[in-house]
CSV table of C-alpha atoms in Angstrom, one decimal:
chain,number,residue,atom,x,y,z
A,1,UNK,CA,15.8,-8.7,-14.6
A,2,UNK,CA,14.9,-5.1,-13.9
A,3,UNK,CA,17.1,-2.5,-15.7
A,4,UNK,CA,17.0,1.2,-15.1
A,5,UNK,CA,18.2,3.7,-17.8
A,6,UNK,CA,18.7,7.4,-17.3
A,7,UNK,CA,18.9,9.8,-20.2
A,8,UNK,CA,20.8,12.0,-20.8
A,9,UNK,CA,24.0,10.9,-19.0
A,10,UNK,CA,25.1,14.5,-18.7
A,11,UNK,CA,23.3,17.9,-19.1
A,12,UNK,CA,24.6,21.5,-19.0
A,13,UNK,CA,22.2,24.4,-18.7
A,14,UNK,CA,22.3,28.1,-17.9
A,15,UNK,CA,20.8,29.3,-14.6
A,16,UNK,CA,17.1,29.8,-14.6
A,17,UNK,CA,16.3,27.2,-17.2
A,18,UNK,CA,13.6,24.6,-16.6
A,19,UNK,CA,14.7,21.0,-17.3
A,20,UNK,CA,13.6,17.4,-17.4
A,21,UNK,CA,15.6,14.3,-16.5
A,22,UNK,CA,14.3,11.0,-17.8
A,23,UNK,CA,14.3,7.5,-16.3
A,24,UNK,CA,13.0,4.3,-17.8
A,25,UNK,CA,12.7,0.8,-16.4
A,26,UNK,CA,12.0,-2.5,-18.0
A,27,UNK,CA,9.7,-4.2,-15.5
A,28,UNK,CA,6.5,-2.4,-14.4
A,29,UNK,CA,6.1,-4.5,-11.3
A,30,UNK,CA,7.7,-2.0,-8.9
A,31,UNK,CA,6.9,-1.2,-5.3
A,32,UNK,CA,7.9,2.5,-5.6
A,33,UNK,CA,10.3,4.9,-7.3
A,34,UNK,CA,12.7,7.2,-5.7
A,35,UNK,CA,14.8,10.1,-7.0
A,36,UNK,CA,18.1,11.0,-5.3
A,37,UNK,CA,20.7,13.6,-5.6
A,38,UNK,CA,24.4,12.8,-5.1
A,39,UNK,CA,27.1,15.4,-4.7
A,40,UNK,CA,30.7,14.5,-5.6
A,41,UNK,CA,32.2,12.2,-3.0
A,42,UNK,CA,29.1,12.2,-0.9
A,43,UNK,CA,26.2,9.9,-0.1
A,44,UNK,CA,22.7,10.1,-1.6
A,45,UNK,CA,20.0,12.6,-0.6
A,46,UNK,CA,16.5,11.5,-1.1
A,47,UNK,CA,14.5,14.0,-3.2
A,48,UNK,CA,11.1,12.4,-3.9
A,49,UNK,CA,9.4,9.1,-3.4
A,50,UNK,CA,6.5,8.0,-5.6
A,51,UNK,CA,4.4,5.0,-4.6
A,52,UNK,CA,3.4,2.6,-7.4
A,53,UNK,CA,-0.2,3.8,-7.1
A,54,UNK,CA,0.7,7.5,-7.5
A,55,UNK,CA,1.2,9.5,-10.6
A,56,UNK,CA,3.4,12.4,-9.3
A,57,UNK,CA,5.0,14.0,-6.3
A,58,UNK,CA,6.1,17.6,-5.8
A,59,UNK,CA,8.6,19.2,-3.5
A,60,UNK,CA,9.5,22.9,-4.0
A,61,UNK,CA,10.9,23.3,-7.4
A,62,UNK,CA,11.0,19.6,-8.1
A,63,UNK,CA,8.2,17.5,-9.6
A,64,UNK,CA,8.5,13.8,-10.3
A,65,UNK,CA,6.0,11.9,-12.4
A,66,UNK,CA,5.5,8.1,-12.8
A,67,UNK,CA,3.9,6.2,-15.7
A,68,UNK,CA,4.2,2.6,-14.5
A,69,UNK,CA,2.6,1.1,-17.5
A,70,UNK,CA,5.1,2.6,-19.9
A,71,UNK,CA,8.0,2.2,-17.5
A,72,UNK,CA,8.9,5.9,-17.3
A,73,UNK,CA,9.5,8.6,-14.8
A,74,UNK,CA,10.6,12.2,-15.2
A,75,UNK,CA,12.1,14.6,-12.8
A,76,UNK,CA,11.2,18.2,-13.6
A,77,UNK,CA,13.4,21.0,-12.1
A,78,UNK,CA,12.0,24.5,-12.4
A,79,UNK,CA,14.2,27.6,-12.5
A,80,UNK,CA,17.5,25.8,-12.1
A,81,UNK,CA,20.2,27.2,-9.9
A,82,UNK,CA,24.0,26.6,-9.7
A,83,UNK,CA,23.4,24.8,-6.4
A,84,UNK,CA,21.3,22.2,-8.3
A,85,UNK,CA,24.6,20.9,-9.9
A,86,UNK,CA,24.9,17.3,-8.9
A,87,UNK,CA,24.3,13.8,-10.2
A,88,UNK,CA,20.6,12.8,-10.1
A,89,UNK,CA,19.8,9.1,-9.6
A,90,UNK,CA,16.6,7.3,-10.3
A,91,UNK,CA,15.9,4.0,-8.4
A,92,UNK,CA,13.0,1.6,-8.5
A,93,UNK,CA,12.1,-0.7,-5.7
A,94,UNK,CA,11.5,-4.4,-6.5
A,95,UNK,CA,8.0,-5.7,-6.0
A,96,UNK,CA,8.8,-6.9,-2.5
A,97,UNK,CA,10.2,-3.5,-1.6
A,98,UNK,CA,13.4,-5.1,-0.4
A,99,UNK,CA,15.9,-3.6,-2.8
A,100,UNK,CA,16.4,-0.5,-5.0
A,101,UNK,CA,17.7,-0.9,-8.5
A,102,UNK,CA,19.5,2.2,-9.7
A,103,UNK,CA,20.2,3.9,-13.0
A,104,UNK,CA,23.7,5.3,-13.7
A,105,UNK,CA,22.5,8.8,-13.1
A,106,UNK,CA,22.4,12.1,-15.0
A,107,UNK,CA,25.1,14.6,-14.1
A,108,UNK,CA,23.7,18.1,-14.2
A,109,UNK,CA,25.7,21.3,-14.4
A,110,UNK,CA,24.0,24.6,-14.0
A,111,UNK,CA,26.1,27.7,-14.9
A,112,UNK,CA,25.6,31.1,-13.5
B,1,UNK,CA,21.8,10.6,15.6
B,2,UNK,CA,19.9,12.6,13.1
B,3,UNK,CA,21.0,10.6,10.1
B,4,UNK,CA,22.6,7.3,9.0
B,5,UNK,CA,26.3,7.2,10.0
B,6,UNK,CA,29.0,4.9,8.7
B,7,UNK,CA,32.5,4.2,9.9
B,8,UNK,CA,35.2,4.3,8.9
B,9,UNK,CA,34.8,6.9,6.1
B,10,UNK,CA,37.8,5.5,4.4
B,11,UNK,CA,39.5,2.1,4.6
B,12,UNK,CA,42.6,1.0,2.8
B,13,UNK,CA,43.6,-2.6,3.1
B,14,UNK,CA,45.8,-5.2,1.3
B,15,UNK,CA,44.6,-8.0,-0.9
B,16,UNK,CA,43.6,-11.0,1.2
B,17,UNK,CA,42.9,-9.1,4.4
B,18,UNK,CA,39.6,-9.1,6.3
B,19,UNK,CA,37.6,-5.9,6.8
B,20,UNK,CA,34.5,-4.8,8.7
B,21,UNK,CA,32.4,-1.8,7.8
B,22,UNK,CA,29.9,-0.4,10.3
B,23,UNK,CA,26.5,1.3,9.8
B,24,UNK,CA,24.4,3.1,12.4
B,25,UNK,CA,20.8,3.6,11.0
B,26,UNK,CA,18.4,6.3,11.9
B,27,UNK,CA,16.9,5.6,15.3
B,28,UNK,CA,13.7,3.7,15.1
B,29,UNK,CA,14.2,2.4,11.6
B,30,UNK,CA,13.7,-1.3,11.4
B,31,UNK,CA,14.9,-1.8,7.8
B,32,UNK,CA,18.5,-1.5,6.9
B,33,UNK,CA,20.1,-1.9,3.5
B,34,UNK,CA,23.7,-2.2,2.2
B,35,UNK,CA,24.7,-1.2,-1.4
B,36,UNK,CA,28.0,-0.7,-3.1
B,37,UNK,CA,28.9,1.9,-5.7
B,38,UNK,CA,31.7,1.7,-8.2
B,39,UNK,CA,32.9,4.8,-10.0
B,40,UNK,CA,30.5,6.1,-12.6
B,41,UNK,CA,27.8,3.6,-11.7
B,42,UNK,CA,24.6,3.7,-9.6
B,43,UNK,CA,24.6,1.9,-6.3
B,44,UNK,CA,24.2,-1.9,-6.5
B,45,UNK,CA,22.0,-3.7,-3.9
B,46,UNK,CA,23.8,-6.2,-1.5
B,47,UNK,CA,21.5,-7.1,1.4
B,48,UNK,CA,18.4,-6.1,3.3
B,49,UNK,CA,17.6,-6.5,7.0
B,50,UNK,CA,14.2,-6.3,8.6
B,51,UNK,CA,15.0,-6.2,12.3
B,52,UNK,CA,17.7,-8.7,13.1
B,53,UNK,CA,17.2,-11.0,10.1
B,54,UNK,CA,18.6,-10.8,6.6
B,55,UNK,CA,15.3,-10.8,4.6
B,56,UNK,CA,17.0,-10.5,1.2
B,57,UNK,CA,20.7,-11.3,0.6
B,58,UNK,CA,20.4,-11.9,-3.1
B,59,UNK,CA,22.8,-9.1,-3.9
B,60,UNK,CA,25.8,-10.5,-2.1
B,61,UNK,CA,28.3,-11.3,-4.8
B,62,UNK,CA,29.9,-14.4,-3.2
B,63,UNK,CA,30.5,-16.1,0.2
B,64,UNK,CA,33.3,-13.7,1.1
B,65,UNK,CA,30.7,-11.1,1.9
B,66,UNK,CA,28.6,-11.4,5.1
B,67,UNK,CA,26.5,-9.0,7.1
B,68,UNK,CA,25.0,-9.0,10.6
B,69,UNK,CA,22.6,-6.9,12.6
B,70,UNK,CA,22.5,-8.8,15.9
B,71,UNK,CA,20.3,-6.3,17.9
B,72,UNK,CA,18.3,-4.9,15.1
B,73,UNK,CA,20.1,-1.6,15.1
B,74,UNK,CA,23.8,-1.3,14.1
B,75,UNK,CA,24.9,-3.5,11.2
B,76,UNK,CA,28.4,-4.7,10.2
B,77,UNK,CA,29.3,-5.7,6.7
B,78,UNK,CA,32.2,-8.2,6.7
B,79,UNK,CA,34.4,-9.0,3.8
B,80,UNK,CA,36.9,-11.9,3.9
B,81,UNK,CA,40.0,-12.4,1.7
B,82,UNK,CA,39.5,-9.0,0.1
B,83,UNK,CA,40.2,-8.6,-3.6
B,84,UNK,CA,41.1,-5.5,-5.7
B,85,UNK,CA,37.7,-5.8,-7.4
B,86,UNK,CA,36.1,-5.2,-4.0
B,87,UNK,CA,37.3,-1.6,-4.1
B,88,UNK,CA,34.2,0.6,-4.1
B,89,UNK,CA,32.1,2.9,-1.9
B,90,UNK,CA,29.9,0.9,0.4
B,91,UNK,CA,26.7,2.6,1.2
B,92,UNK,CA,24.2,1.9,4.0
B,93,UNK,CA,20.6,3.0,4.1
B,94,UNK,CA,17.7,2.7,6.5
B,95,UNK,CA,13.9,3.1,6.4
B,96,UNK,CA,11.0,2.9,8.8
B,97,UNK,CA,10.1,-0.5,7.4
B,98,UNK,CA,10.8,-2.3,4.2
B,99,UNK,CA,9.5,-0.5,1.1
B,100,UNK,CA,9.5,2.9,2.7
B,101,UNK,CA,11.7,5.9,1.7
B,102,UNK,CA,15.4,5.0,2.1
B,103,UNK,CA,17.8,7.4,3.7
B,104,UNK,CA,21.5,6.9,2.9
B,105,UNK,CA,24.7,7.4,4.9
B,106,UNK,CA,27.8,9.1,3.6
B,107,UNK,CA,29.4,5.7,2.7
B,108,UNK,CA,32.7,4.0,3.4
B,109,UNK,CA,35.3,4.2,0.6
B,110,UNK,CA,37.1,0.8,0.5
B,111,UNK,CA,40.4,0.6,-1.3
B,112,UNK,CA,42.1,-2.8,-1.7
B,113,UNK,CA,45.7,-2.6,-2.7
């Protein structure tokens, strides 16, 4: 059974710092991997999608990498801002692409 | 609409009652997914539709849960004989086809008293 783990569970940084969020998964047979952001009491906002054949994706200050063989992904956030404060969720799609399996998330707080 | 919409945003019911939760996917998206999220947890997969058919319902916890998508657009998640343990946020997502990037709605917060 696929399990997704995100470390750390919570992270506090001062504004302007670069940071890395980690995600690991137990079964490398994935269809793709998606990173989401969730603000309190809100739904999920898709940040980046990495196909299983890709190594990384970039969007603005965000860069996500995927190492399928080792079961790891990282989300790199450059020059963090208070508006980046949210919970970041990593999710892997099963091999059929029919379901996402989520980690519990990393709650990020960026102070000004 | 521009995004996935879900109604109601909040639903309070009593134990044993029947509830229906509605999801309107992004126009043109053929794939639709239901998840539920408990406090402090990541979302948990319930069911996936490709068009009108439930292609993967392996996440439904028991036979009190049922979902339909009769015309391949709007979907309704139905919960019979609700229990307090059903209290959670129910999230709906859609994508162009299965396996593509999923876009989520704001969720329905269900509280069973």
